[in-house]
Amino acid sequence: MKWHEILIRYGEISTKGKNRNQFINRLRQNIRYTFQDLEHVSVRSERDRMYVRSNSDSEMETLIERLPGVFGIQSFSPVAECETTIDDMKRLAVEIVKGIDYEGKTFKVNVKRSYKQFEMETYELNREIATHVLSTLPGMVVQMKDPEIELRIEVREDKTNMMVEVIPGAAGLPVGSNGKALLLLSGGIDSPVAAYYMMKRGVRIEAIHFFSPPFTSDQSLGKVKELCEIISRFGGNVRLHIIPFTEIQQTIQQAVPQNVTMTSTRRMMMKISDIVREEIEAKVLVTGENLGQVASQTLESLAAINDVTTTPILRPLITFDKLDIIEVAQRIGTFETSIRPFEDCCTVFTPANPKTKPNVEKMNYYEAFTDFDEMIERAVKNREIHDFPKKKVVDEFAGLL
Ligand code: ATP
Ligand code: MG
């Protein structure tokens, strides 16, 4: 099937009032970004829809494959064109319906005739084309109200457009239309899924990872980089900040009682993240935390972690069941990477009996005897920064950040 262009419908963002244009511009930029490696693509927007086209057939196929991943798109339809003659219309109508699973389905032709001088009236066109399709491709039943297959035809003077499929989009809001957040990204299953949900609500993500060599290996760092690469496919580049964390983690082991080292580790992570967050002008912190999975994720524990900053810490997965998180991770393509074996900087130092209900005052007291601030400053200063996808792309699209 040769498609000429793709019609994109916005859904949610078309109702956003004053900010509408900004949302639409952002969506157009994100669509361009997704297709930057294709050479012949052009994007054009009208009031409540957008059109993407390429004169290369293989690029059109790629577009149809990638569009379902772009947030802010409600649905889209591949559109084919023919000349405005009745013979051409009949031929194309059959070709399009033949390409979908039509047998046993209800069917209707819906002609819109913008070219009023055309020799046939709308109702005649509807009947003529429907009759032709039904006789060439038997097995469908005509139904005017809510048919399963609706072949839409727009007759214009210069050409006629036809479409039949309405493919669901990723919905949500275009990435970047709702500010920026800093995500605490481990190599595990949850944090990449948290990133996905934030991006779906239009939030651009930068990531921070705590790395404790030699207790954690380059392979586990490789996983985190790979996860950033995958996350960046949801519409926008992702900058990763890698924090050298060994010194702080080892100091924690000596500074606080064994059963609260985990809580203290999380608190230090938050302090560092908050400094980086301020530097990059992100509004909030995001984690993949989930209630009750592990000792560090009880309400008491979350309260003790939150105590180190007044910055909002968003936890999009807080109420999710693990199996549901896994299902999403599989769907968005992060699962296989996340389950590869790795040493998380936390698991390496996990105490035998972590305290599930740490007390905030006591935590503050334990930590007061050590000058963590100086170590934190050094860790922030010595961080490594990587951009995903590769650097060249980031430069070209720096304007999107
Ligand atoms: P995940 O699957 O995301 O690792 P988890 O259920 O295994 O989550 P934890 O390992 O306790 O839970 O981590 C909770 C959250 O803390 C993570 O989702 C992540 O946001 C953050 N986190 C943990 N370890 C790191 C790390 N090394 N670097 C950055 N963030 C981390
Ligand atoms: Mg983990």
Coordinates of C-alpha atoms and ligand atoms in Angstrom, one line a residue:
M1 CA 0.0 0.0 0.0
K2 CA 1.4 3.4 -0.9
W3 CA 0.6 6.0 1.7
H4 CA 1.1 9.7 0.8
E5 CA 0.8 11.3 4.2
I6 CA -0.3 10.7 7.8
L7 CA -3.0 12.7 9.5
I8 CA -2.3 13.3 13.2
R9 CA -5.1 14.2 15.8
Y10 CA -4.1 15.9 19.0
G11 CA -6.9 15.1 21.4
E12 CA -6.1 16.4 24.9
I13 CA -3.9 19.2 23.8
S14 CA -6.4 20.8 21.5
T15 CA -8.4 21.7 24.6
K16 CA -5.6 23.5 26.4
G17 CA -6.9 27.1 25.8
K18 CA -4.2 29.8 25.8
N19 CA -1.3 27.4 25.8
R20 CA -2.6 25.6 22.8
N21 CA -0.1 27.0 20.3
Q22 CA 2.8 26.3 22.5
F23 CA 1.7 22.7 23.0
I24 CA 1.2 22.2 19.3
N25 CA 4.7 23.7 18.5
R26 CA 6.2 21.4 21.1
L27 CA 4.5 18.4 19.6
R28 CA 5.7 19.4 16.1
Q29 CA 9.2 19.7 17.4
N30 CA 9.0 16.3 19.1
I31 CA 7.7 14.7 16.0
R32 CA 10.5 16.2 14.0
Y33 CA 12.9 15.0 16.7
T34 CA 11.6 11.4 16.4
F35 CA 12.2 11.4 12.7
Q36 CA 15.4 13.3 12.5
D37 CA 17.3 10.4 10.9
L38 CA 14.7 10.3 8.0
E39 CA 15.6 12.6 5.1
H40 CA 12.4 13.4 3.3
V41 CA 9.9 14.0 6.0
S42 CA 7.9 17.3 6.3
V43 CA 5.4 18.3 8.9
R44 CA 2.5 20.7 8.4
S45 CA 0.0 21.8 11.0
E46 CA -3.6 23.0 10.7
R47 CA -5.9 24.1 13.4
D48 CA -6.7 20.8 15.1
R49 CA -4.6 18.4 13.2
M50 CA -1.1 17.9 11.7
Y51 CA 0.1 16.2 8.6
V52 CA 3.4 14.3 8.2
R53 CA 4.6 13.3 4.8
S54 CA 7.6 11.7 3.0
N55 CA 8.0 10.9 -0.6
S56 CA 9.8 7.7 0.3
D57 CA 7.6 4.6 0.9
S58 CA 10.0 3.1 3.4
E59 CA 10.1 6.3 5.4
M60 CA 6.3 6.3 5.5
E61 CA 6.4 2.8 6.9
T62 CA 8.9 3.9 9.6
L63 CA 6.7 6.9 10.4
I64 CA 3.8 4.6 11.0
E65 CA 5.9 2.4 13.3
R66 CA 7.3 5.3 15.4
L67 CA 4.3 7.6 15.8
P68 CA 2.5 5.4 18.4
G69 CA 5.4 6.3 20.8
V70 CA 5.1 10.0 20.6
F71 CA 3.2 11.6 23.6
G72 CA 0.5 14.2 22.8
I73 CA -0.9 12.2 19.8
Q74 CA -4.5 11.0 20.3
S75 CA -4.7 9.0 17.0
F76 CA -3.4 9.0 13.5
S77 CA -4.4 7.8 10.1
P78 CA -2.4 7.0 7.0
V79 CA -3.8 8.8 4.0
A80 CA -3.6 7.8 0.4
E81 CA -4.2 10.1 -2.6
C82 CA -5.6 9.7 -6.1
E83 CA -6.8 11.8 -8.9
T84 CA -10.3 13.3 -8.7
T85 CA -11.9 10.9 -11.1
I86 CA -14.5 8.3 -10.3
D87 CA -12.4 5.5 -11.8
D88 CA -9.4 6.4 -9.7
M89 CA -11.4 6.7 -6.5
K90 CA -12.9 3.3 -7.0
R91 CA -9.6 1.7 -7.6
L92 CA -8.0 3.3 -4.5
A93 CA -11.0 2.5 -2.3
V94 CA -10.6 -1.2 -3.1
E95 CA -6.9 -1.1 -2.6
I96 CA -7.2 0.5 0.9
V97 CA -9.9 -1.8 2.2
K98 CA -8.1 -4.9 0.9
G99 CA -5.2 -4.0 3.1
I100 CA -7.1 -4.3 6.3
D101 CA -9.0 -7.2 8.0
Y102 CA -12.4 -6.5 6.3
E103 CA -14.2 -9.8 6.2
G104 CA -17.4 -10.1 8.2
K105 CA -17.1 -6.4 9.2
T106 CA -19.7 -3.6 9.0
F107 CA -18.8 -1.0 6.5
K108 CA -19.6 2.5 5.3
V109 CA -18.2 5.1 2.9
N110 CA -18.2 8.7 4.0
V111 CA -17.5 11.2 1.3
K112 CA -16.8 14.8 1.9
R113 CA -17.0 16.8 -1.3
S114 CA -15.1 20.1 -0.9
Y115 CA -14.9 20.4 -4.8
K116 CA -18.5 21.3 -5.4
Q117 CA -18.1 21.3 -9.2
F118 CA -17.4 17.6 -9.3
E119 CA -19.7 15.8 -11.7
M120 CA -21.3 13.6 -9.0
E121 CA -23.2 14.6 -5.9
T122 CA -22.0 13.3 -2.5
Y123 CA -24.8 10.7 -2.1
E124 CA -24.1 9.4 -5.6
L125 CA -20.4 9.1 -4.8
N126 CA -21.1 7.3 -1.5
R127 CA -23.3 4.8 -3.2
E128 CA -21.1 4.3 -6.3
I129 CA -17.9 3.7 -4.4
A130 CA -19.6 1.5 -1.7
T131 CA -21.2 -0.7 -4.3
H132 CA -17.9 -1.1 -6.1
V133 CA -16.0 -2.0 -2.9
L134 CA -18.7 -4.4 -1.7
S135 CA -18.9 -6.2 -5.1
T136 CA -15.1 -6.5 -5.4
L137 CA -14.5 -7.5 -1.8
P138 CA -17.4 -9.6 -0.6
G139 CA -18.1 -10.3 3.1
M140 CA -18.9 -6.9 4.5
V141 CA -22.3 -5.6 5.5
V142 CA -23.3 -1.9 5.2
Q143 CA -24.1 -0.1 8.4
M144 CA -24.5 3.6 8.6
K145 CA -24.2 4.1 12.4
D146 CA -20.9 3.2 14.0
P147 CA -19.6 0.9 11.3
E148 CA -16.4 -1.1 12.1
I149 CA -14.8 0.1 8.9
E150 CA -15.4 3.7 7.8
L151 CA -13.7 4.6 4.5
R152 CA -13.4 8.4 4.6
I153 CA -13.0 10.2 1.3
E154 CA -12.3 13.8 0.8
V155 CA -12.9 15.0 -2.8
R156 CA -10.9 18.1 -3.7
E157 CA -10.2 19.8 -7.0
D158 CA -6.5 18.9 -7.2
K159 CA -6.7 15.4 -5.6
T160 CA -8.8 13.1 -3.5
N161 CA -7.7 11.8 -0.1
M162 CA -8.8 8.5 1.4
M163 CA -8.2 6.9 4.8
V164 CA -9.7 4.0 6.7
E165 CA -7.5 3.2 9.7
V166 CA -7.5 5.2 13.0
I167 CA -4.5 4.0 14.9
P168 CA -4.4 5.0 18.6
G169 CA -1.6 7.3 19.7
A170 CA 0.3 7.3 23.0
A171 CA -2.0 10.1 24.3
G172 CA -0.7 12.3 27.2
L173 CA 1.1 15.6 26.6
P174 CA 4.1 16.4 24.4
V175 CA 7.4 15.9 26.3
G176 CA 8.8 19.3 27.3
S177 CA 5.4 21.1 27.5
N178 CA 5.3 20.7 31.3
G179 CA 8.8 21.6 32.5
K180 CA 11.7 19.4 33.6
A181 CA 12.3 16.9 36.4
L182 CA 15.4 15.1 37.7
L183 CA 14.9 11.4 38.0
L184 CA 16.9 9.1 40.3
L185 CA 17.7 6.3 38.0
S186 CA 18.9 3.0 39.3
G187 CA 19.5 0.0 37.0
G188 CA 16.3 -1.6 38.3
I189 CA 12.8 -2.1 36.8
D190 CA 11.0 0.7 38.5
S191 CA 12.7 4.0 37.8
P192 CA 12.6 3.8 34.0
V193 CA 8.9 3.1 34.3
A194 CA 8.5 6.2 36.5
A195 CA 10.4 8.2 33.8
Y196 CA 7.9 7.0 31.2
Y197 CA 4.9 8.2 33.2
M198 CA 6.4 11.6 33.9
M199 CA 7.2 12.0 30.2
K200 CA 3.7 11.0 29.3
R201 CA 2.5 14.1 31.3
G202 CA 4.8 16.3 29.3
V203 CA 7.7 16.4 31.7
R204 CA 11.2 16.4 30.3
I205 CA 13.6 14.2 32.2
E206 CA 17.2 14.4 33.2
A207 CA 18.6 11.4 35.1
I208 CA 21.0 11.1 38.1
H209 CA 22.7 7.8 38.9
F210 CA 24.8 7.0 42.0
F211 CA 27.8 4.8 41.2
S212 CA 30.1 3.2 43.7
P213 CA 33.1 1.6 42.0
P214 CA 34.6 -0.9 42.7
F215 CA 31.5 -2.2 44.5
T216 CA 29.5 -1.6 41.4
S217 CA 30.9 -2.4 38.0
D218 CA 31.1 -0.7 34.6
Q219 CA 28.6 -3.3 33.3
S220 CA 26.0 -2.0 35.7
L221 CA 26.8 1.6 34.6
G222 CA 26.4 0.3 31.0
K223 CA 22.9 -0.8 31.9
V224 CA 21.9 2.6 33.2
K225 CA 23.2 4.3 30.0
E226 CA 21.3 1.8 27.9
L227 CA 18.1 2.6 29.9
C228 CA 18.7 6.4 29.2
E229 CA 19.0 5.6 25.5
I230 CA 15.6 3.7 25.6
I231 CA 13.9 6.4 27.7
S232 CA 15.1 9.1 25.2
R233 CA 12.9 7.4 22.5
F234 CA 9.8 8.6 24.2
G235 CA 10.4 12.0 22.8
G236 CA 13.4 14.0 23.8
N237 CA 17.0 13.7 24.8
V238 CA 18.0 12.6 28.3
R239 CA 21.0 14.0 30.1
L240 CA 22.6 11.6 32.6
H241 CA 24.5 12.8 35.7
I242 CA 26.7 10.0 37.2
I243 CA 27.7 10.7 40.8
P244 CA 30.8 9.1 42.3
F245 CA 29.2 7.8 45.5
T246 CA 31.8 5.3 47.0
E247 CA 33.3 7.7 49.5
I248 CA 29.9 8.7 50.9
Q249 CA 28.6 5.2 51.0
Q250 CA 31.7 3.9 52.9
T251 CA 31.5 6.8 55.3
I252 CA 27.9 6.1 56.0
Q253 CA 28.8 2.5 57.1
Q254 CA 31.0 4.0 59.8
A255 CA 28.9 7.0 60.7
V256 CA 25.4 5.6 61.5
P257 CA 24.1 2.4 63.1
Q258 CA 24.1 -0.6 60.8
N259 CA 20.3 -0.9 60.6
V260 CA 19.8 2.6 59.2
T261 CA 22.6 2.8 56.7
M262 CA 20.1 2.3 53.9
T263 CA 17.9 5.2 55.1
S264 CA 21.0 7.4 55.4
T265 CA 22.1 6.4 51.9
R266 CA 18.8 7.4 50.5
R267 CA 18.9 10.7 52.3
M268 CA 22.4 11.5 50.9
M269 CA 21.2 10.6 47.5
M270 CA 18.3 13.1 47.9
K271 CA 20.6 15.9 49.1
I272 CA 22.9 15.4 46.2
S273 CA 20.0 15.1 43.7
D274 CA 18.5 18.3 45.1
I275 CA 21.8 20.3 44.4
V276 CA 22.0 19.0 40.9
R277 CA 18.3 19.6 40.4
E278 CA 18.7 23.3 41.3
E279 CA 21.7 23.6 39.0
I280 CA 19.8 22.3 36.0
E281 CA 16.7 24.3 36.9
A282 CA 14.4 21.3 37.3
K283 CA 11.3 21.7 39.4
V284 CA 11.0 18.4 41.1
L285 CA 12.7 15.1 41.9
V286 CA 11.3 11.8 40.7
T287 CA 11.9 8.2 42.0
G288 CA 10.7 4.8 41.2
E289 CA 9.8 4.1 44.8
N290 CA 6.8 1.9 45.5
L291 CA 5.1 1.4 48.8
G292 CA 6.1 -1.6 50.8
Q293 CA 8.4 -3.4 48.4
V294 CA 11.5 -3.2 50.5
A295 CA 12.4 -1.8 53.9
S296 CA 13.4 1.5 52.5
Q297 CA 9.9 2.0 51.1
T298 CA 7.6 2.2 54.1
L299 CA 5.8 5.4 54.9
E300 CA 8.2 6.0 57.8
S301 CA 11.1 5.5 55.6
L302 CA 9.7 7.8 52.9
A303 CA 9.2 10.5 55.6
A304 CA 12.8 10.2 56.8
I305 CA 14.0 10.5 53.2
N306 CA 11.8 13.5 52.4
D307 CA 13.0 15.3 55.5
V308 CA 16.3 16.4 53.8
T309 CA 14.6 18.7 51.3
T310 CA 11.5 20.8 50.8
T311 CA 11.6 20.1 47.0
P312 CA 8.7 18.0 45.9
I313 CA 9.7 14.4 45.4
L314 CA 7.3 12.7 43.0
R315 CA 6.8 9.0 43.0
P316 CA 4.5 8.0 40.1
L317 CA 4.6 4.3 41.0
I318 CA 3.9 4.6 44.7
T319 CA 0.7 2.6 44.6
F320 CA 1.5 0.2 41.7
D321 CA 1.6 -3.5 42.1
K322 CA 5.0 -5.0 41.0
L323 CA 3.4 -7.1 38.3
D324 CA 1.8 -4.1 36.8
I325 CA 5.1 -2.2 36.7
I326 CA 6.7 -5.2 35.1
E327 CA 4.0 -5.3 32.4
V328 CA 4.6 -1.6 31.6
A329 CA 8.4 -2.2 31.6
Q330 CA 7.9 -4.9 29.0
R331 CA 5.6 -2.8 26.9
I332 CA 8.0 0.2 26.8
G333 CA 11.0 -1.9 26.2
T334 CA 13.1 -1.3 29.4
F335 CA 12.4 -4.7 31.1
E336 CA 15.1 -6.8 29.3
T337 CA 17.8 -4.3 30.1
S338 CA 16.6 -3.8 33.7
I339 CA 16.7 -7.5 34.6
R340 CA 20.2 -8.1 33.4
P341 CA 22.2 -8.9 36.5
F342 CA 24.0 -5.9 38.1
E343 CA 25.2 -4.7 41.5
D344 CA 23.2 -1.8 42.7
C345 CA 25.1 0.5 45.0
C346 CA 22.4 0.0 47.6
T347 CA 22.2 -3.8 47.5
V348 CA 25.9 -4.1 47.9
F349 CA 25.7 -2.4 51.2
T350 CA 22.3 -3.6 52.3
P351 CA 22.4 -4.4 56.0
A352 CA 21.0 -7.8 57.3
N353 CA 18.2 -6.1 59.3
P354 CA 17.3 -2.7 57.9
K355 CA 15.1 -0.6 60.1
T356 CA 11.6 -0.4 58.5
K357 CA 10.5 2.5 60.7
P358 CA 13.4 4.9 60.9
N359 CA 12.9 8.0 63.1
V360 CA 13.6 11.4 61.5
E361 CA 15.1 13.0 64.6
K362 CA 17.4 10.1 65.2
M363 CA 18.6 10.1 61.6
N364 CA 19.4 13.8 61.9
Y365 CA 21.3 13.1 65.1
Y366 CA 23.4 10.2 63.7
E367 CA 24.4 12.1 60.6
A368 CA 25.3 15.3 62.5
F369 CA 28.7 13.9 63.7
T370 CA 30.1 13.6 60.1
D371 CA 30.9 16.4 57.7
F372 CA 28.8 14.9 54.8
D373 CA 28.4 18.4 53.2
E374 CA 32.0 18.6 52.1
M375 CA 31.8 15.1 50.5
I376 CA 28.5 15.9 48.9
E377 CA 30.0 19.0 47.3
R378 CA 32.9 17.0 45.9
A379 CA 30.7 14.3 44.5
V380 CA 28.5 16.8 42.7
K381 CA 31.6 18.6 41.3
N382 CA 33.2 15.4 40.1
R383 CA 30.1 14.0 38.3
E384 CA 30.2 12.8 34.8
I385 CA 27.6 14.0 32.3
H386 CA 26.4 12.0 29.3
D387 CA 23.8 12.9 26.7
F388 CA 21.4 10.4 25.1
P389 CA 20.9 9.7 22.3
K390 CA 24.4 10.4 21.0
K391 CA 26.0 13.8 21.3
K392 CA 25.6 15.0 17.7
V393 CA 21.8 14.7 18.0
V394 CA 21.8 16.7 21.2
D395 CA 23.7 19.5 19.5
E396 CA 21.4 19.6 16.6
F397 CA 18.3 19.7 18.8
A398 CA 19.7 21.8 21.6
G399 CA 16.9 24.2 21.0
L400 CA 14.4 21.7 22.2
L401 CA 15.8 21.4 25.7
Ligands
ATP1 P1 14.2 0.3 41.0 O1 13.6 -0.9 40.3 O2 14.0 1.6 40.3 O3 15.7 0.1 41.3 P2 13.5 -0.7 43.5 O4 12.1 -1.1 43.7 O5 14.5 -1.7 43.2 O6 13.5 0.4 42.4 P3 15.2 0.6 45.3 O7 16.4 -0.1 44.7 O8 15.0 0.6 46.8 O9 13.8 0.1 44.8 O10 15.2 2.1 44.8 C1 14.2 3.0 45.0 C2 14.4 4.2 44.1 O11 15.6 4.9 44.6 C3 14.7 3.9 42.7 O12 13.5 3.7 42.0 C4 15.5 5.1 42.2 O13 14.6 6.1 41.9 C5 16.3 5.4 43.4 N1 17.6 4.7 43.4 C6 18.0 3.6 44.0 N2 19.3 3.3 43.7 C7 19.8 4.3 42.9 C8 21.0 4.6 42.3 N3 22.1 3.8 42.4 N4 21.1 5.7 41.5 C9 20.0 6.6 41.4 N5 18.8 6.3 42.0 C10 18.7 5.2 42.7
MG2 MG 16.6 -1.1 42.7

